[in-house]
XYZ file of C-alpha atoms in Angstrom:
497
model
C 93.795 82.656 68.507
C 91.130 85.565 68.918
C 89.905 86.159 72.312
C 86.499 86.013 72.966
C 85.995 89.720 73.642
C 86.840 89.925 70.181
C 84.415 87.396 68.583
C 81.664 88.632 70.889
C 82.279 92.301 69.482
C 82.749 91.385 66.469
C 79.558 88.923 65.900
C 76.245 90.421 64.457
C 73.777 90.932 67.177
C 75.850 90.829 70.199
C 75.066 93.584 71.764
C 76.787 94.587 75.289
C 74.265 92.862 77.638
C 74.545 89.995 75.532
C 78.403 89.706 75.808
C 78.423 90.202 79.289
C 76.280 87.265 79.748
C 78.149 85.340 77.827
C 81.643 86.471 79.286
C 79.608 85.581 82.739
C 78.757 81.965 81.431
C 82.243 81.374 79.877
C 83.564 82.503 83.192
C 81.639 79.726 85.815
C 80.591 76.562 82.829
C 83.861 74.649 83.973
C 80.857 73.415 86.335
C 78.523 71.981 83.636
C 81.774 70.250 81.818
C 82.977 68.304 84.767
C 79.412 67.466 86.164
C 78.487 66.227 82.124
C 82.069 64.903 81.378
C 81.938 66.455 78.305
C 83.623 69.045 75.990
C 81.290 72.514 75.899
C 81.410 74.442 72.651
C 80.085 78.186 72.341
C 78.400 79.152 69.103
C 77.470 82.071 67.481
C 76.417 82.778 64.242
C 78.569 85.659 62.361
C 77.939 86.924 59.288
C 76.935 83.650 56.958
C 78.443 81.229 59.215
C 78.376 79.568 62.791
C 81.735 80.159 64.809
C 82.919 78.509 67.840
C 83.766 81.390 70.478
C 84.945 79.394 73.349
C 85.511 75.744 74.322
C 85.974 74.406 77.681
C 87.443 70.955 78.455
C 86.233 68.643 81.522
C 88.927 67.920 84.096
C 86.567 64.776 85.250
C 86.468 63.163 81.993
C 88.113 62.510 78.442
C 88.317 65.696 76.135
C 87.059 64.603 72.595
C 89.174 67.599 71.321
C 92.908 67.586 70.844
C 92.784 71.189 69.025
C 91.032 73.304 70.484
C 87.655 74.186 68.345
C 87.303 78.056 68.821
C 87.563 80.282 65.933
C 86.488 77.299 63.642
C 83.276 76.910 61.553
C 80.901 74.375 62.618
C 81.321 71.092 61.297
C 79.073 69.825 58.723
C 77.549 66.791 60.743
C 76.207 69.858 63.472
C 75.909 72.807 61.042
C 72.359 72.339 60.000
C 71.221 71.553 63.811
C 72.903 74.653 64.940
C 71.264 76.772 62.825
C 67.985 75.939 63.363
C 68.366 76.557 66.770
C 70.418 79.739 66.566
C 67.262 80.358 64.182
C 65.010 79.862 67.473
C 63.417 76.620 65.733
C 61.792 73.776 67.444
C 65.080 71.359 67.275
C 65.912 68.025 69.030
C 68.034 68.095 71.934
C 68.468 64.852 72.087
C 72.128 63.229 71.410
C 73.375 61.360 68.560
C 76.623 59.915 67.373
C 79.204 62.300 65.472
C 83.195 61.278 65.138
C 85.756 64.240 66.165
C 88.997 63.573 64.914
C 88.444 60.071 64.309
C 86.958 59.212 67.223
C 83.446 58.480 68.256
C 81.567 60.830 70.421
C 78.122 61.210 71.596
C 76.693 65.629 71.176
C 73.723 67.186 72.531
C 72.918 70.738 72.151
C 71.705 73.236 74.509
C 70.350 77.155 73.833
C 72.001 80.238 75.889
C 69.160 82.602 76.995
C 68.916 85.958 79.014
C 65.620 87.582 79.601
C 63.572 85.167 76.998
C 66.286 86.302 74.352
C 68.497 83.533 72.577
C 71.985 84.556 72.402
C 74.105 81.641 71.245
C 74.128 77.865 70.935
C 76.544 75.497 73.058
C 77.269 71.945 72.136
C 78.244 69.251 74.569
C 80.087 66.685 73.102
C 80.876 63.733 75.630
C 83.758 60.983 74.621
C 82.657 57.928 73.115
C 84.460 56.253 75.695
C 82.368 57.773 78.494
C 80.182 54.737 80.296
C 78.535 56.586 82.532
C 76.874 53.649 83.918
C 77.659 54.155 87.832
C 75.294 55.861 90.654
C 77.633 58.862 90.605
C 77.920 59.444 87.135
C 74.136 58.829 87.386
C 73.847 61.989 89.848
C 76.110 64.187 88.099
C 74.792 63.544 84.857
C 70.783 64.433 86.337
C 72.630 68.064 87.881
C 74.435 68.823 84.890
C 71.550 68.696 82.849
C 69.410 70.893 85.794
C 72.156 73.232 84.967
C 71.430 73.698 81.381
C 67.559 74.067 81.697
C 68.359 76.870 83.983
C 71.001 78.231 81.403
C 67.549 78.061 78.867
C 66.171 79.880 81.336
C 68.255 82.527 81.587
C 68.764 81.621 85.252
C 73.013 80.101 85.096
C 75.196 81.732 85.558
C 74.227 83.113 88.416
C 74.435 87.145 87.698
C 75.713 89.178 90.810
C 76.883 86.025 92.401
C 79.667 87.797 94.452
C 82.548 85.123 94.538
C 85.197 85.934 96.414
C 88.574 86.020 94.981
C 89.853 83.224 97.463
C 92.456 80.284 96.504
C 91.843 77.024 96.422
C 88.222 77.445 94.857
C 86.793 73.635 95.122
C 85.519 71.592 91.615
C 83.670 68.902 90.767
C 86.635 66.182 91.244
C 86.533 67.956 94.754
C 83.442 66.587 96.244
C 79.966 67.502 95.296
C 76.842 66.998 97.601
C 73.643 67.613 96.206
C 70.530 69.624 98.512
C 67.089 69.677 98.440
C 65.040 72.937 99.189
C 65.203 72.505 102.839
C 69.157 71.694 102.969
C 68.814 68.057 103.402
C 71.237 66.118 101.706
C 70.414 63.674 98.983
C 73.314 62.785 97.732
C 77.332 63.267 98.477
C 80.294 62.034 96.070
C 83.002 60.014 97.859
C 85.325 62.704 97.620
C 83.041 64.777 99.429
C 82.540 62.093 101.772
C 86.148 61.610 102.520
C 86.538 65.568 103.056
C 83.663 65.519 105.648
C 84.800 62.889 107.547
C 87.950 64.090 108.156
C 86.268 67.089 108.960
C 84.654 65.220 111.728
C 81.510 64.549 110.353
C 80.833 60.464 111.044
C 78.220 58.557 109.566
C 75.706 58.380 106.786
C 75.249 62.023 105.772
C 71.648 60.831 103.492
C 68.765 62.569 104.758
C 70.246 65.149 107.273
C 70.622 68.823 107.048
C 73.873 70.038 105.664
C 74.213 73.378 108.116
C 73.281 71.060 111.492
C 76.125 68.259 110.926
C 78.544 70.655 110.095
C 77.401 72.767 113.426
C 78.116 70.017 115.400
C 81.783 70.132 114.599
C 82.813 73.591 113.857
C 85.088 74.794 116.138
C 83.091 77.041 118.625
C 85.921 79.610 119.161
C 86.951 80.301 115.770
C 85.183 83.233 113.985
C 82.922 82.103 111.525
C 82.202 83.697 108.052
C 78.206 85.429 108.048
C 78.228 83.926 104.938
C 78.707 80.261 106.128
C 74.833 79.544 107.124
C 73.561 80.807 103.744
C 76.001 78.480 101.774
C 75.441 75.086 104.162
C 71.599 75.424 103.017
C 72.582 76.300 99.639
C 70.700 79.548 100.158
C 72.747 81.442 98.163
C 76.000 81.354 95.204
C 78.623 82.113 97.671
C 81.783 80.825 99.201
C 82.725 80.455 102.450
C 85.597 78.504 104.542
C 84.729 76.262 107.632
C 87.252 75.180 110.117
C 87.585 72.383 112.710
C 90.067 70.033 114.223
C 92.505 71.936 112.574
C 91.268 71.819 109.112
C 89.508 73.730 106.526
C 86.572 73.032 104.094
C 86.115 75.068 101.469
C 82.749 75.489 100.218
C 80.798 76.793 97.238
C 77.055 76.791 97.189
C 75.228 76.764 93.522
C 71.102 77.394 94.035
C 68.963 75.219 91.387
C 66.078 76.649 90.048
C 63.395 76.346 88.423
C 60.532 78.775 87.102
C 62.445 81.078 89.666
C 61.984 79.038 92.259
C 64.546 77.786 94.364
C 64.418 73.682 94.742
C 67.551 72.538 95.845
C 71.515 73.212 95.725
C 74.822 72.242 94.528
C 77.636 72.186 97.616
C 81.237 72.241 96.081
C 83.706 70.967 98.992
C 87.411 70.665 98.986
C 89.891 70.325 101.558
C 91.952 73.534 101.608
C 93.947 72.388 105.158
C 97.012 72.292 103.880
C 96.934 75.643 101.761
C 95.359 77.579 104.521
C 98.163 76.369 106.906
C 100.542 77.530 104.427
C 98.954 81.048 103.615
C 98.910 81.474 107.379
C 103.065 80.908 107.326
C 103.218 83.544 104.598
C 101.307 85.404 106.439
C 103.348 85.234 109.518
C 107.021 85.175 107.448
C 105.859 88.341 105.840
C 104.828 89.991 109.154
C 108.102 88.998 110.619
C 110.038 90.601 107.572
C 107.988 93.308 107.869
C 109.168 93.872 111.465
C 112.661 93.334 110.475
C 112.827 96.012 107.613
C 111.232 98.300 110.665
C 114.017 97.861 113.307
C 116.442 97.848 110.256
C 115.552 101.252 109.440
C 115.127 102.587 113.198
C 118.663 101.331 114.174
C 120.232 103.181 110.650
C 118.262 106.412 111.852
C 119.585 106.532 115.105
C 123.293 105.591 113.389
C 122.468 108.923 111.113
C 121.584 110.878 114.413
C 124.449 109.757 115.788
C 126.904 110.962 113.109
C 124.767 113.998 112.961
C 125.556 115.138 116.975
C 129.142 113.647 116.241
C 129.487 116.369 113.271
C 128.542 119.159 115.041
C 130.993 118.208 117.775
C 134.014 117.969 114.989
C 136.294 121.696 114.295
C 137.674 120.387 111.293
C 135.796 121.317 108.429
C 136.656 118.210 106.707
C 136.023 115.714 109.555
C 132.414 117.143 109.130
C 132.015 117.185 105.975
C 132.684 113.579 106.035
C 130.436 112.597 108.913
C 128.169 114.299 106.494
C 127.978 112.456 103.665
C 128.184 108.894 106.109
C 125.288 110.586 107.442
C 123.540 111.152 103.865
C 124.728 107.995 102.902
C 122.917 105.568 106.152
C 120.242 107.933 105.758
C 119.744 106.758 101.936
C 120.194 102.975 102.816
C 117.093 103.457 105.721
C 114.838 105.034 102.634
C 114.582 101.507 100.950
C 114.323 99.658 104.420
C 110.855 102.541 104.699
C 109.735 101.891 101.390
C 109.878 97.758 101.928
C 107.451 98.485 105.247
C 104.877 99.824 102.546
C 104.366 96.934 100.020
C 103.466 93.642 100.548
C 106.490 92.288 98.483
C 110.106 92.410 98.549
C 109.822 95.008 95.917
C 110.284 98.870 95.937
C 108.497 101.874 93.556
C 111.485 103.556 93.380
C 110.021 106.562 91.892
C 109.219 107.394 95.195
C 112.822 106.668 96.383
C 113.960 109.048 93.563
C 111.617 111.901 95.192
C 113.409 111.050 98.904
C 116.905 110.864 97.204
C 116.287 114.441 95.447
C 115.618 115.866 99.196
C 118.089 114.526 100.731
C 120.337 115.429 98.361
C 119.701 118.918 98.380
C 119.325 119.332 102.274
C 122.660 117.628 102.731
C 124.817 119.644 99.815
C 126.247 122.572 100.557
C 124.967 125.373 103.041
C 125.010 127.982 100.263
C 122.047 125.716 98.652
C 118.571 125.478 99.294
C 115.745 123.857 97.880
C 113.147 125.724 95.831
C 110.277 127.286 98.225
C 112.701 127.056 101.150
C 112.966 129.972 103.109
C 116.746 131.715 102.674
C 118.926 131.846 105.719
C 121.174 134.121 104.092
C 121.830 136.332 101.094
C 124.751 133.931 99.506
C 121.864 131.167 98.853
C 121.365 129.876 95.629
C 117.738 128.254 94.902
C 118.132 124.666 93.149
C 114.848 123.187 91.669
C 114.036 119.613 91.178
C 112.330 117.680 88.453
C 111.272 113.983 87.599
C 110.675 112.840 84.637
C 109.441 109.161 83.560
C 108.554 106.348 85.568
C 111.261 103.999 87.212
C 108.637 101.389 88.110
C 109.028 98.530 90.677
C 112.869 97.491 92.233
C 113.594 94.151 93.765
C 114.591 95.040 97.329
C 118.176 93.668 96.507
C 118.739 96.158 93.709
C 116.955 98.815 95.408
C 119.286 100.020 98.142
C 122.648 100.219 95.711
C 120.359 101.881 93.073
C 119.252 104.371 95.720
C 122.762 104.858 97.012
C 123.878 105.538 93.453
C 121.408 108.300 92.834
C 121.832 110.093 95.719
C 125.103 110.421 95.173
C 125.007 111.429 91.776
C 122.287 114.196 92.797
C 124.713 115.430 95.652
C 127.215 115.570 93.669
C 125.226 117.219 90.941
C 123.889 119.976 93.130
C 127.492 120.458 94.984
C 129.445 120.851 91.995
C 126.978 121.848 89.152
C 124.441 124.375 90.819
C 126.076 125.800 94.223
C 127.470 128.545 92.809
C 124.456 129.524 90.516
C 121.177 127.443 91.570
C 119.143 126.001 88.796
C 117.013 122.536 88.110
C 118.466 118.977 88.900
C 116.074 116.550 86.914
C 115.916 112.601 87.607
C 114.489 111.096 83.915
C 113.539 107.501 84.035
C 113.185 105.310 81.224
C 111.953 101.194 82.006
C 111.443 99.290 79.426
C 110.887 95.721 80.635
C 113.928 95.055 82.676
C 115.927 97.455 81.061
C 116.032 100.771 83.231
C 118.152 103.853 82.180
C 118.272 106.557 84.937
C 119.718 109.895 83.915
C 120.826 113.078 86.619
C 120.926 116.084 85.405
C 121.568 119.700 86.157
C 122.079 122.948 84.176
C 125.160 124.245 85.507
C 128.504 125.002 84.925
C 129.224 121.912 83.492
C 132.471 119.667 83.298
C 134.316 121.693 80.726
C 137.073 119.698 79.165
C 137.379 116.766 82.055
C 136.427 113.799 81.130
C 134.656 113.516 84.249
C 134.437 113.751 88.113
C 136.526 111.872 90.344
C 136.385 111.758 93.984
C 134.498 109.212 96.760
C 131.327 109.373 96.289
C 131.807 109.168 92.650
C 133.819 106.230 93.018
C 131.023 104.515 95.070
C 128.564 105.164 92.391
C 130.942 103.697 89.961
C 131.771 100.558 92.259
C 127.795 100.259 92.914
C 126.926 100.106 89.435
C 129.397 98.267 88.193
C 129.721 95.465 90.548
C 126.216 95.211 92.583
C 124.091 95.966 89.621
C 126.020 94.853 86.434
C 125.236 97.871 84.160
C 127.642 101.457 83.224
C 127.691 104.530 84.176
C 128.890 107.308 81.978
C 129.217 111.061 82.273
C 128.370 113.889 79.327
C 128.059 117.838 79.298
C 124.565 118.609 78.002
C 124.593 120.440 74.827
C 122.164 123.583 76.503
C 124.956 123.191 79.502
C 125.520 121.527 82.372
C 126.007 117.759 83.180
C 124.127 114.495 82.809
C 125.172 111.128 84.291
C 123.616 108.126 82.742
C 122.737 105.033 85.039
C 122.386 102.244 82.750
C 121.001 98.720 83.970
C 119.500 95.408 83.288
C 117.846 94.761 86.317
C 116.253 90.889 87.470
C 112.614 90.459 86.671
C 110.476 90.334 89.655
C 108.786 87.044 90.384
C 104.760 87.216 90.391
């Protein structure tokens, strides 16, 4: 199915202020379907015909669409009406009886202006089934249709109405209480009701301001949102949350206008106690794992320091070589821990792991190495450079630490073995595609000559690591300009969104 960027782009006339609007209505007119219980059809008129461009369904009432309508041609028993009004013609709005896949429904038609310019057609098609015989219906049917004179007008949506990107963004099945200029209430759905009195607003809420009953019960020691006022007298299209008793309204103010004049409101309320109270528990679980990761990687930092003075204490050349690479290898393992403190999910960028492992595997290796710009110590030093190429993208913090651990001590082993007799350039190159990730270390050395490759512990780590915590292979292969590459190749888990 197109997308409506598309349509809008491609249909005669549309110029970019014009599809913004229209991105902007197609964006908030959920509103206008559930208040009118009705299907809403966008039409615009491309080339020689009149094409639907979006289509939104009510969640308060019966659709009267079981395909959805966009990218089709207007049917025959609406054609002629639509184009007289794309046409700007003097047509009647009023509804009449049409059938949609065999069943009866009742349409109307409305005009989409900006700035005393028409810009497309919608059609609201309500379910033959529809009674709307009750008080409520009554009400929402009477601010639905306040909402589409102000769409003529060029006044809904709402442009610059800054909505905060908060969950749990309230509807019409909600609650919906209707204002008057002043903030008075004329009118409240039961649902809205309900979520006011278990707010701890009691009584008949007819006739009284909006911002002073809700005053009376807001929780005086809780910080309140600036906003709040402005949206209890419907002042302004905002959102704000109100808390007392230990729950939380969440609120949505739409102004209604009329010759630019502001003359009353629509309040959107839902009950968000429950999802607040869990967002808060997130909130808490993720500072506590935070916290964890922290003292995680403090306590493996004071393990490396504590190989490091046991080293230096060690007259066996071997012993401390050994301490050395536990060293480099706890030090490797606190990296991830340092790179989970940075995100807000259990998920690493390795890349920058791969830019700590290169580091620390050159400042570990041998003393006759050092790493490029590094000031020699003495004559016998060999510069080795470092490259990365590619992108490895984001880790789950389970695959992270063996992945990290395996190429660290491919790039020691690289440097130690490849380039510490003649220096050179130990490149990481990346390659993710999807879950796939293929991670090769390189240097330009001396190469393997005829072994089929290297053998020792840290290069039976690597293999144990990538074999049995990460399920992939890794292989070994002199590089035809010389030297060696080692090829990590994994399938790693996606990442849950």
């Amino acid at each position: 199915m197109p997308s409506l960027t598309k349509f809008l782009s491609d249909a005669t006339g549309a110029v970019s202020p014009a599809a913004e609007w229209l991105q902007l209505l197609v964006g908030d007119w959920s509103l206008v379907a559930d208040l009118l219980r009705s299907d809403l059809v966008l039409w615009v008129r491309r080339e020689e015909q009149i094409i639907a461009i979006a289509h939104c369904r009510p969640s308060t009432g019966q659709s009267v669409y079981y395909d959805d309508p966009v990218g089709d041609p207007a049917p025959a028993d609406v054609e002629g009406l639509l184009a007289g009004l794309l046409r700007g013609d003097a047509v009647d709005r009023g509804g009449r009886g049409v059938e949609r896949e065999g069943r009866p429904a009742y349409l109307r038609l409305a005009p989409v202006r900006k700035d005393g310019k028409l810009l497309a057609a919608i059609t609201i098609e309500t379910s033959g089934q529809e009674t709307g015989s009750g008080t409520a219906e009554a009400r929402m049917d009477a601010l639905g249709d306040r909402l589409l004179c102000m769409m003529d007008a060029g006044a809904y949506p709402i442009a610059g109405a800054p909505i905060p990107p908060r969950r749990g963004a309230p509807r019409v099945g909600d609650g919906i209480v209707q204002l008057d200029a002043q903030g008075v209430v004329q009118w409240a759905s039961p649902n809205a009701l309900s979520a006011f009195h278990r707010f701890g607003v009691a009584g008949d809420m007819r006739e009284r301001t909006l911002a002073e009953l809700s005053t009376e019960v807001i929780q005086s020691r809780s910080p309140v949102d600036e906003s709040l006022p402005l949206v209890l007298m419907g002042r302004a299209a905002w959102r704000s949350d109100m808390q007392a008793r230990g729950g939380t309204l969440s609120l949505r103010a739409v102004p209604l206008t009329e010759a630019g004049t502001r003359t009353g409101a629509i309040i959107l309320v839902r009950d968000v106690s429950e999802l607040r109270r869990r967002e808060r528990e997130l909130m808490t679980k993720d500072a506590t794992i935070r916290e964890v990761h922290h003292r995680v990687k403090n306590n493996l930092q004071t393990v490396a320091a504590l190989l490091r003075l046991q080293s230096r204490r060690m007259k066996s050349e071997e012993a401390r070589a050994a301490l050395a690479e536990a060293m480099r290898r706890v030090s490797t393992i606190a990296l991830v821990h340092e790179s989970l403190l940075q995100g807000s999910e259990e998920t690493v960028f390795f890349d920058e792991v791969i830019d700590r492992c290169l580091r620390l595997a050159v400042d570990a290796a041998s003393a006759s190495v050092r790493q490029e710009g590094a000031p020699a110590i003495e004559g016998a030093q060999v510069e080795v450079r470092t490259s990365k190429e590619g992108k490895a993208g984001a880790v789950r913090a389970e695959e992270a630490t063996p992945l990290a651990l395996v190429v660290t001590e491919l790039a020691t082993n690289a440097v130690e073995h490849g380039l510490s007799s003649t220096g050179g350039t130990l490149t990481v190159r990346s390659e993710r595609k999807g879950s796939h990730l293929v991670i090769s270390i390189e240097d330009d050395g001396v190469g393997m000559g005829g072994r089929g490759g290297p053998t020792g512990l840290g290069t039976n780590i690597a293999q144990t690591l990538v074999q049995g915590e990460l399920g992939g292979t890794l292989t070994w292969e002199n590089r035809p300009s010389g030297g060696t590459r080692a090829i990590v190749d994994v399938y790693l888990d996606p990442i849950a969104v």
